[in-house]
Coordinates of C-alpha atoms in Angstrom, one line a residue:
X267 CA 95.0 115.4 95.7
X268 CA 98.8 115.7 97.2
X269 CA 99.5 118.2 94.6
X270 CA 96.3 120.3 95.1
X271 CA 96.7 120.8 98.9
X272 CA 100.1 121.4 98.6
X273 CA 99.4 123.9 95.5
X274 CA 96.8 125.8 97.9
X275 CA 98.5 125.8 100.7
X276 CA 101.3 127.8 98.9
X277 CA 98.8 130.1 97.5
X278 CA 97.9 130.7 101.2
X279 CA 101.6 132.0 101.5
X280 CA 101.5 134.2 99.0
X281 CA 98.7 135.8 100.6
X282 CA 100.7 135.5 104.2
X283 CA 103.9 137.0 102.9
X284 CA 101.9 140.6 100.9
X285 CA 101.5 141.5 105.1
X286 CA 104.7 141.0 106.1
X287 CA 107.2 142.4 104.4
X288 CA 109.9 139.9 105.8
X289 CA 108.5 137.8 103.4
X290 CA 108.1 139.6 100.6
X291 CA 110.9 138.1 98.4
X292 CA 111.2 134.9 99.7
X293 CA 107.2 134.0 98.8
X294 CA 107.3 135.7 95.1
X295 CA 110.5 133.0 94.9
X296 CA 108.6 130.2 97.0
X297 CA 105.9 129.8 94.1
X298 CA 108.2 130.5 91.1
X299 CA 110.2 127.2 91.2
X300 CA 113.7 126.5 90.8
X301 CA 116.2 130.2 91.0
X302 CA 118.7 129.0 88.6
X303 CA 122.0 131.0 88.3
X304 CA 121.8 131.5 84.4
X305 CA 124.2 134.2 84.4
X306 CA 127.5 132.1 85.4
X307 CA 130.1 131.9 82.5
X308 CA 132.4 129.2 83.9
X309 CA 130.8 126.0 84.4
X310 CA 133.6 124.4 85.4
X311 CA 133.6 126.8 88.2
X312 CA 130.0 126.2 88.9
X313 CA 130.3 122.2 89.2
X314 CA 132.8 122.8 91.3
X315 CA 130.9 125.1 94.1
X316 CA 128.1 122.7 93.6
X317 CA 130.5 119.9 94.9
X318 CA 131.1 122.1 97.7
X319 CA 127.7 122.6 98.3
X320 CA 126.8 119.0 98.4
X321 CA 129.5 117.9 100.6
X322 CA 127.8 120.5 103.5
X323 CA 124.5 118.8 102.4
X324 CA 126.1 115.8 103.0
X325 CA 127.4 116.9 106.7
X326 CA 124.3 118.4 107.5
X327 CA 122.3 115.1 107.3
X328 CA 125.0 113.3 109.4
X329 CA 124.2 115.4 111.8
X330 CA 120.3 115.3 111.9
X331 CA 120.6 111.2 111.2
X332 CA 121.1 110.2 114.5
X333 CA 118.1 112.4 116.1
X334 CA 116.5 109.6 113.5
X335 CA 118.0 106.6 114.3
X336 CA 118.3 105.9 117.8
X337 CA 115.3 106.2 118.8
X338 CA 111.5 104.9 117.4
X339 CA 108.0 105.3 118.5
X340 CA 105.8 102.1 120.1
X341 CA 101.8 102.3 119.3
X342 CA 101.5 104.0 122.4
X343 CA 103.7 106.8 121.5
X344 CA 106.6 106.7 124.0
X345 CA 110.1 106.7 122.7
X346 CA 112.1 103.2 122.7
X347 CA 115.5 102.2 121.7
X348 CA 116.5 101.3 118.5
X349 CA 119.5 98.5 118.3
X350 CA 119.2 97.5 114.8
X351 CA 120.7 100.5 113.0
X352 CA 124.1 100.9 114.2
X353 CA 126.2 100.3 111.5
X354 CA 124.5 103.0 109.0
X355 CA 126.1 103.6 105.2
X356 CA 125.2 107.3 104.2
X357 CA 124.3 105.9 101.4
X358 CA 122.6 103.8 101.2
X359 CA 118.4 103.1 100.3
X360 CA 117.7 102.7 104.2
X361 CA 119.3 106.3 104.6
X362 CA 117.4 108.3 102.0
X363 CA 113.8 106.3 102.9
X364 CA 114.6 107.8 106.7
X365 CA 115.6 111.5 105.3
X366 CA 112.5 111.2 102.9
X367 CA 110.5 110.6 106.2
X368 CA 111.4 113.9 107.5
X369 CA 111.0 116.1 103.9
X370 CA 107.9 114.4 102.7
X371 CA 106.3 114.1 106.5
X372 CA 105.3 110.5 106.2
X373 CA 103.5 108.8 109.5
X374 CA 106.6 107.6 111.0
X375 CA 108.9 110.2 111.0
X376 CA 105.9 112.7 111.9
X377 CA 102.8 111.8 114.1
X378 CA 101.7 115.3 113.7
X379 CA 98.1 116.3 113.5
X380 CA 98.9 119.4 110.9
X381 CA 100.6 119.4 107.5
X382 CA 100.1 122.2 104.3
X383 CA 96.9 121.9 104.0
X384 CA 96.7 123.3 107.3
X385 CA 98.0 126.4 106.1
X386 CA 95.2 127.1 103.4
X387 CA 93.3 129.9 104.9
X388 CA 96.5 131.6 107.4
X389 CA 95.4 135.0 108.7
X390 CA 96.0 138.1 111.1
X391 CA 99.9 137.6 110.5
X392 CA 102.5 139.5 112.5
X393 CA 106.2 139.3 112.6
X394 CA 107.4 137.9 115.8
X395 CA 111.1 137.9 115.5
X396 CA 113.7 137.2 112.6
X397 CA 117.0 136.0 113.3
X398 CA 120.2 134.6 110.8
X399 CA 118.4 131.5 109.6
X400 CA 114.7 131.4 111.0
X401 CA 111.8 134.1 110.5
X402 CA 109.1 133.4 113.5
X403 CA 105.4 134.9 111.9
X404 CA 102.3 134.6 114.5
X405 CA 99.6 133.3 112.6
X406 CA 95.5 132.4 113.2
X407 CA 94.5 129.4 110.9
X408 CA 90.8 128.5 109.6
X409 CA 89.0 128.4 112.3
X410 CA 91.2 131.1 114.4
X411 CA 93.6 128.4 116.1
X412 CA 96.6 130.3 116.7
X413 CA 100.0 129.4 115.9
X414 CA 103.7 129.6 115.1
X415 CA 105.1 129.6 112.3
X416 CA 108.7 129.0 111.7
X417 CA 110.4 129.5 108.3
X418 CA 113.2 130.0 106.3
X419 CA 114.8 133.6 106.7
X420 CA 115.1 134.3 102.7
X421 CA 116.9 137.5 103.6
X422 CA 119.1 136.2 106.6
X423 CA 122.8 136.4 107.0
X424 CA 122.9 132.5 106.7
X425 CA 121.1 132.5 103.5
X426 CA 122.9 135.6 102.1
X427 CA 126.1 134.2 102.9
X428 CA 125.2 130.9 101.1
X429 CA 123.9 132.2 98.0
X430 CA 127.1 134.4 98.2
X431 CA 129.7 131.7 98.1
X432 CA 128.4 129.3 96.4
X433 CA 125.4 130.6 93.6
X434 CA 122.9 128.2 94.4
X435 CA 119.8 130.2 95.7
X436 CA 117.4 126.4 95.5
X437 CA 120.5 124.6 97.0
X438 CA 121.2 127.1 99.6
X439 CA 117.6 126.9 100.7
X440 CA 117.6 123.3 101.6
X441 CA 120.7 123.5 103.3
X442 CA 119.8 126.8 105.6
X443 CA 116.2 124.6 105.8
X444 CA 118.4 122.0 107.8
X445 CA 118.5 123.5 110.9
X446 CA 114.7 123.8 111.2
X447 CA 114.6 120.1 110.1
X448 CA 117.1 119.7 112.9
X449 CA 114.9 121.7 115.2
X450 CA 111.4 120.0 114.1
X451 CA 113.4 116.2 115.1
X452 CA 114.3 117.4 118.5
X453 CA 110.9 118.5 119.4
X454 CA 109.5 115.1 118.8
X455 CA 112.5 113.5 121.2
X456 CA 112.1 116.3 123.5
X457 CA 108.6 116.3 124.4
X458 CA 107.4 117.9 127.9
X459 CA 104.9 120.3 129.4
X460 CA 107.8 122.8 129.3
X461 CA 109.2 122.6 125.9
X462 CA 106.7 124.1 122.7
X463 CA 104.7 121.8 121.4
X464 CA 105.2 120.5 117.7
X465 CA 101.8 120.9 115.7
X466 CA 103.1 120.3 112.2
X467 CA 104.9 120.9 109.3
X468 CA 104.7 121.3 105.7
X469 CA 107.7 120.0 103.5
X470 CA 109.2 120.7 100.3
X471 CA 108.8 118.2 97.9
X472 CA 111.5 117.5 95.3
X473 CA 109.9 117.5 91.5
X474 CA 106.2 117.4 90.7
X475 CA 103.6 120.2 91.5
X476 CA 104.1 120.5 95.1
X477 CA 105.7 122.8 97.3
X478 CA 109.1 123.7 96.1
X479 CA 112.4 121.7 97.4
X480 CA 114.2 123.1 100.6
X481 CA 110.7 125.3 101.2
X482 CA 109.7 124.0 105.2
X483 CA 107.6 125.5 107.6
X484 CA 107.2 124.1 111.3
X485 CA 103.9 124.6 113.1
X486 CA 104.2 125.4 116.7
X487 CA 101.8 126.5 119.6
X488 CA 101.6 129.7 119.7
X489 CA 103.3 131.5 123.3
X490 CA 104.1 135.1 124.0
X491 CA 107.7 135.5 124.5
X492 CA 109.0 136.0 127.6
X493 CA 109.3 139.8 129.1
X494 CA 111.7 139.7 132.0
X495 CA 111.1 143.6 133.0
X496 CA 107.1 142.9 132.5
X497 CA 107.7 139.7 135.1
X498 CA 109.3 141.5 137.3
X499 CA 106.1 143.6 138.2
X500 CA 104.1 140.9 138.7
X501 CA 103.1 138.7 141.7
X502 CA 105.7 136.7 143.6
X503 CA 103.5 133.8 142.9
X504 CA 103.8 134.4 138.9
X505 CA 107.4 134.6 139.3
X506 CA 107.7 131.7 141.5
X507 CA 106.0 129.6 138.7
X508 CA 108.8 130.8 136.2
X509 CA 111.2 129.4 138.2
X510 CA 109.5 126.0 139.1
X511 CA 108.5 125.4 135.7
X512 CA 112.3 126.1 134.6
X513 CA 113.9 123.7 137.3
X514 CA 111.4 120.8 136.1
X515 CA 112.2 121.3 132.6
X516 CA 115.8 121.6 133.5
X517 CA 115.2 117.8 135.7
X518 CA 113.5 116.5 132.3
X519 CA 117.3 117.7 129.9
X520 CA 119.2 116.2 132.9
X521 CA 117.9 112.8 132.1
X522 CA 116.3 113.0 128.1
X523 CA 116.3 110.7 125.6
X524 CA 118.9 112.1 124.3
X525 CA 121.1 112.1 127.3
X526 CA 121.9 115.0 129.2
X527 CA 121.6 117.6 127.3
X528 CA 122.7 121.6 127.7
X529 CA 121.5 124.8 126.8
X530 CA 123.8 126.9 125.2
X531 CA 122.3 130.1 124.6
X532 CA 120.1 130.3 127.8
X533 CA 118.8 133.7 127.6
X534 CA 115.1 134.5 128.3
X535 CA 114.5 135.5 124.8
X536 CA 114.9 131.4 124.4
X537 CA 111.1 131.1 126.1
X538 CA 107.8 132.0 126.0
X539 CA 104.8 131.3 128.2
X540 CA 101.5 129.8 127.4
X541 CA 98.6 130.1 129.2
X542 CA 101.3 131.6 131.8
X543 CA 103.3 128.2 131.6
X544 CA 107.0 128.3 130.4
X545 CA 108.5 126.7 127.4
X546 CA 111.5 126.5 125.8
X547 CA 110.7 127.4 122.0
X548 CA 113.8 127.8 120.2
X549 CA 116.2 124.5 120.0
X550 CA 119.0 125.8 118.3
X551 CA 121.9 125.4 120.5
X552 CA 121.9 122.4 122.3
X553 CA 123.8 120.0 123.1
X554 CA 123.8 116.2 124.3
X555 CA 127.7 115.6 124.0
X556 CA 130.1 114.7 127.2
X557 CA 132.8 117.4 127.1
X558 CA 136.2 115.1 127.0
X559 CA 139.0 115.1 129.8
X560 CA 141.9 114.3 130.7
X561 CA 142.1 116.3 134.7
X562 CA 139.5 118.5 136.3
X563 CA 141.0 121.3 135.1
X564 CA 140.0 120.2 131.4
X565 CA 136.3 120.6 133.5
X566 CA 136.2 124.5 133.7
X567 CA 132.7 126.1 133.5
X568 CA 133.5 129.5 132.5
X569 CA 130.8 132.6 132.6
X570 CA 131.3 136.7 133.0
X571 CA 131.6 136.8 137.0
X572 CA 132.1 132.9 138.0
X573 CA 134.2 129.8 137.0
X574 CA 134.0 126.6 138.7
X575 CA 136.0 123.2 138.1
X576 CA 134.0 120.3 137.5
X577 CA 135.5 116.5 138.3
X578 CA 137.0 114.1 135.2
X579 CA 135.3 110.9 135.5
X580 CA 137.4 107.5 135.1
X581 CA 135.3 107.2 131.8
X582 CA 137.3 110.4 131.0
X583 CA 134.6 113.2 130.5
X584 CA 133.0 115.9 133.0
X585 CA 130.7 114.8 135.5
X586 CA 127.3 116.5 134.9
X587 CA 128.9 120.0 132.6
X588 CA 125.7 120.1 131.2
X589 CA 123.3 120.1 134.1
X590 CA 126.0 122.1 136.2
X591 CA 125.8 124.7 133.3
X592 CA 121.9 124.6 133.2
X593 CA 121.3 125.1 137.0
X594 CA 124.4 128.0 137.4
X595 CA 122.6 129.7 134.1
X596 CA 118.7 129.4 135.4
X597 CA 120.3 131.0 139.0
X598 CA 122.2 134.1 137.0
X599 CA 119.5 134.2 134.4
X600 CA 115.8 133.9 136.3
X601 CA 116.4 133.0 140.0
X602 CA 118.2 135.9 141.2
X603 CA 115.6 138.8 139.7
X604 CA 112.4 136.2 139.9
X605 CA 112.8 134.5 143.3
X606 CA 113.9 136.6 146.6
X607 CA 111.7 139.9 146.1
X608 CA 108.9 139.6 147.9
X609 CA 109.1 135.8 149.1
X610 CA 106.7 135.6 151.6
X611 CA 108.2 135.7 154.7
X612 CA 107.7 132.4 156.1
X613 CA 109.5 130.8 153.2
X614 CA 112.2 133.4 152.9
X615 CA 114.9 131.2 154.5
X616 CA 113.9 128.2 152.1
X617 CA 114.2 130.7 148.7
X618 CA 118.0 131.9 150.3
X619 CA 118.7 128.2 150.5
X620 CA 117.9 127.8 146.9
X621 CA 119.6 130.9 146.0
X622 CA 122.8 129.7 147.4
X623 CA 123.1 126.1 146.3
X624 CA 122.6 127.6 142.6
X625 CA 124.5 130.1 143.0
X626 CA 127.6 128.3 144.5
X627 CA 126.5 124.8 142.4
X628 CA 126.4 123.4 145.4
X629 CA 123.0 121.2 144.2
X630 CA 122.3 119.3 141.8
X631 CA 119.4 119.2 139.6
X632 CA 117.1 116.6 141.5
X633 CA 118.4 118.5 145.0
X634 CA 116.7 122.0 143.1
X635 CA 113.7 120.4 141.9
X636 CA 113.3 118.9 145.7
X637 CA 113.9 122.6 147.1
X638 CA 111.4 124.2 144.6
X639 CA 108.4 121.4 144.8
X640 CA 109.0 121.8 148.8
X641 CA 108.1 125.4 148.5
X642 CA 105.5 124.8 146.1
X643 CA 104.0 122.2 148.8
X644 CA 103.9 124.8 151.8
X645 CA 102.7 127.8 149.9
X646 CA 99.4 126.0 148.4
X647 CA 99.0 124.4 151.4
X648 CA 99.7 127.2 154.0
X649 CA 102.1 125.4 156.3
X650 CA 104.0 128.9 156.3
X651 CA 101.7 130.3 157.9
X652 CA 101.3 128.7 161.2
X653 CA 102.1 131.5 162.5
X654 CA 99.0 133.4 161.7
X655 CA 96.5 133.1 165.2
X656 CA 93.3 132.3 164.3
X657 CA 91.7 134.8 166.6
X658 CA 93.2 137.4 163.7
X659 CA 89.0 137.6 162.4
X660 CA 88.1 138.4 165.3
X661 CA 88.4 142.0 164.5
X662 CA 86.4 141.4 161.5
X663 CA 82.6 140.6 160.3
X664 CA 82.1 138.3 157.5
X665 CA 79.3 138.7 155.1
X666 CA 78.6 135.4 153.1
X667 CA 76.9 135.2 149.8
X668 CA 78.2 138.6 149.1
X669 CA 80.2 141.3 147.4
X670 CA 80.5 144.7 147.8
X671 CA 80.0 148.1 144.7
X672 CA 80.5 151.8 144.9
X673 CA 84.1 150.9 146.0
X674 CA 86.8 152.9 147.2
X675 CA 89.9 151.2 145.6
X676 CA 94.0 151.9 146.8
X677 CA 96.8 150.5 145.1
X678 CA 99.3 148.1 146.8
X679 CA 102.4 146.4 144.5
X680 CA 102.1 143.8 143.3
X681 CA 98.7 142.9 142.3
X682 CA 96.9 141.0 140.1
X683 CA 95.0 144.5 139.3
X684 CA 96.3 147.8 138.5
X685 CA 93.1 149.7 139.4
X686 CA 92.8 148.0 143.1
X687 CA 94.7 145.8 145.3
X688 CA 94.2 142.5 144.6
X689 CA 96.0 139.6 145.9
X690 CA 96.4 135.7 146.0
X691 CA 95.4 134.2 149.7
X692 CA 95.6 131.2 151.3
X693 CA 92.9 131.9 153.2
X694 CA 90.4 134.6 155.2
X695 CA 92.9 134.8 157.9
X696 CA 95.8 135.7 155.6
X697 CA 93.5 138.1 153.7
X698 CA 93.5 139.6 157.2
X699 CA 97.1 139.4 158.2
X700 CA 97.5 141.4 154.8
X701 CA 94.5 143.9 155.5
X702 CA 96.0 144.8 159.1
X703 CA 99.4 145.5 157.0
X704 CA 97.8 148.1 154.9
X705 CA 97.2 151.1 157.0
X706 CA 94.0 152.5 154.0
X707 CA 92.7 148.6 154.7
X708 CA 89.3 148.3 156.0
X709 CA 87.5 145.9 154.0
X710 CA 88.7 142.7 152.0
X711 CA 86.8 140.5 150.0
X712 CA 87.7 136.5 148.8
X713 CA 86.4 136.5 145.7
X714 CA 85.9 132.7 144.3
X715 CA 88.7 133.0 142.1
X716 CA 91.6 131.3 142.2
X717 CA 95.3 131.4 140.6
X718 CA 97.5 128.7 139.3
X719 CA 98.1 126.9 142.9
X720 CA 94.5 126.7 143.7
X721 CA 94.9 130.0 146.3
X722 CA 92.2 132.5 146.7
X723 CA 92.1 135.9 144.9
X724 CA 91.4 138.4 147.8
X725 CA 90.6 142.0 146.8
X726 CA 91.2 144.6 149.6
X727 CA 89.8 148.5 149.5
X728 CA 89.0 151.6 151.6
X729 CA 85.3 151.5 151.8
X730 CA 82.3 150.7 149.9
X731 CA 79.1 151.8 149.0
X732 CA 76.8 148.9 149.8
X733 CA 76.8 145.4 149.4
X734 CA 75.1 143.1 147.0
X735 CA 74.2 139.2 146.3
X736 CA 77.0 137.0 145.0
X737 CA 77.0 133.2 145.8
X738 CA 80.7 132.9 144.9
X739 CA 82.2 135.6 147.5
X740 CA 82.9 136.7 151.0
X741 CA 83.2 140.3 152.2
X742 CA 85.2 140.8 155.3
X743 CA 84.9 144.1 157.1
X744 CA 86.4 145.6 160.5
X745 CA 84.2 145.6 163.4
X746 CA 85.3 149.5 163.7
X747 CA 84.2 150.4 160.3
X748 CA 80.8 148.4 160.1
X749 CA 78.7 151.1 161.4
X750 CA 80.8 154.4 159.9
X751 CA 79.3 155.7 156.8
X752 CA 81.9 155.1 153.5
X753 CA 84.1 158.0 152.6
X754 CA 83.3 161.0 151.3

């Protein structure tokens, strides 16, 4: 029954890879089993790179055993220390039953809900990026759930180059296939709101009918990458959530499982956004060691503008590099085009204190995630806006248990609509405040809506035609305008 749903779910590949032509060669290979290299005339020469080969086979699983060892699941799925394997032998049976764990997907290693016979019926496939080792393809499985898929990159430069030196197309495979292995263990340690989320995997099986050795595909949630010159033309509030939801993740590395760990490509490109939350979706290059030193000035965080000296603990490595790099990185990288423009004005001073303790690493990460949730506690709540006088409606009549049609829309920037002017409020007396700001102003309506902090959606216009029963909304009109006709 193995065999037949691992059998199908390669057929379902085949089908996947004829639309995108990424995949092309590296499916026709994926069902044809083992690539030998029949052509070689030296054996000798062959054994040889195949020793070669092995020994980075070798390296490659010391460096993915420890994402293994240290830490096990309870029954209720949180992540607890493990004492009892610290003295390891590469070698030996306990070794291979852990690795087989990871190829073969068994319970333990894998609490996933997805495996290949997930993949049986994958459709509407599009290319979502390629890089050296990985090829990311956006995929809709029975049923239409959408997902990730993240594969092998048969015609990579780390593949390539493999096949290159050392003639082993099969062997090659596995060993490029370690750095998704790599990537699908830290997922499990690094679980949070902010990271992707790990659906599955299907694993290559050595031998027997199943899917081909080396041959491993992670299932992911699916997210739309992260389009900084799109983000920029939205709301403050969108942009504001960026941020947030960056610093918390950032708190969550500070103090993981795993230690403190860095980013160390931390480029947008690294994240995507679902259902307009951010997650990191690509764990490549990271990193949980404590840089070694001797003085501070072995300390030195170095980046294109900035360099800053970090202290050498008495245990002899830098205090906090990692964070430190993380929070100077999220400042260069997302605060300083995401956070100032357009800060409402009663919590300018509190986004300039951010963007200076960043800036200058001045705070550390529990200091920026106090800053942020501060803001995030005075803008849903509308304590910046004491200011605002009540008698602010005055000037205005409200009209319950309506809306308005036959509307005469304006533009303002930015808003949640690009046909009208629609903004998040706190409430009818913001929505007013705003509506006195716009000199074509002279209706607004709070529509029942709301966005991700619970405020109101507030749509503002010219005139309108007449108004009509809605249980869910309030129109707001100037006393001067109530008895002129609309607009012409």
């Amino acid at each position: 029954m193995g065999h037949s749903l691992r059998a199908a779910a390669l057929l379902a590949f085949v089908v996947l890879s004829v639309l995108v032509s990424l995949l092309i060669t590296s499916v026709k290979q994926f069902g044809s089993g083992s690539t030998r290299f029949s052509n070689a005339t030296d054996e000798e020469e062959l054994a040889a790179l195949r020793r070669a080969l092995d020994l980075q086979l070798r390296e490659r699983r010391k460096e993915i055993l420890p994402l293994l060892l240290p830490y096990d699941e309870n029954k209720d799925g949180v992540l607890e220390e493990v004492h009892h394997f610290s003295e390891l032998d590469q070698n030996s049976v306990l070794d291979f039953s852990l690795w087989n764990e990871v190829t073969l997907g068994s319970e333990k290693a894998h609490r996933d809900r997805m495996g290949c016979e997930s993949l049986m019926d994958v459709r509407a496939v599009e290319v979502l990026g390629s890089g050296y080792t990985k090829l990311v393809v956006k995929a809709n499985l029975a049923g239409g759930q959408p997902v990730a898929l993240k594969l092998v990159n048969e015609q990579g430069i780390d593949m390539s180059k493999c096949v290159e030196d050392f003639k082993d197309p099969q062997g090659c495979r596995e060993l490029v296939s370690y750095k998704l292995q790599k990537e699908m263990l830290l997922l499990q340690r690094l679980r949070h709101p902010n990271v992707i989320k790990l659906k599955g995997h299907c694993s290559g099986v050595q031998g027997g009918g199943g899917v081909e050795k080396g041959r491993v595909t992670v299932i992911l949630e699916q997210g739309t990458p992260l389009q900084m010159i799109q983000l920029l033309q939205t709301p403050w509030e969108d942009r504001f959530r960026v941020c947030l939801d960056l610093v918390r993740l950032l708190h969550f590395l500070s103090q993981s499982p795993l230690g403190s760990v860095g980013l160390l490509d931390f480029q947008p490109r690294q994240f995507v956004t679902v259902s307009g939350q951010l997650k990191l979706t690509d764990l490549d290059d990271i990193s949980a060691e404590e840089t070694a030193c001797r003085t501070d000035a072995d300390c030195t965080l170095q980046f294109l503008h900035r360099n800053f000296t970090l202290p050498c603990s008495s245990r002899g490595v830098c205090e906090d590099l990692n964070e430190k790099r993380n929070i100077y990185n999220a400042y260069r990288f997302f605060f300083t085009y995401l956070l100032p423009h357009q800060a409402p004005p009663g919590l300018t001073h509190l986004v300039d204190h951010i963007m200076n303790t960043t800036g200058e690493l001045k705070a550390n990460i529990n200091q920026t995630l106090e800053a942020f949730e501060h803001i995030l506690l005075l803008y849903k709540s509308g304590l910046h806006l004491d200011n605002l006088h009540p008698s602010i409606l005055r000037d205005y009549t409200v009209m319950r248990d309506m809306s308005t049609s036959g509307n005469v829309e304006y533009r303002c920037w930015p808003s949640y609509s690009q046909q009208g002017c629609l903004l998040s409020v706190h409430s009818a007396r913001e929505a007013a405040y705003i509506c006195n700001s716009h000199s074509q102003c002279n209706s607004f309506t709070l529509t029942g809506q709301k966005t991700w902090t619970g405020r109101f959606l507030a749509s503002f216009r010219s005139s309108f035609g007449h108004l009509v029963p809605n249980g869910a909304s309030e129109v707001y009109v100037k006393r001067s305008k109530v008895h002129q006709p609309p607009s012409s």
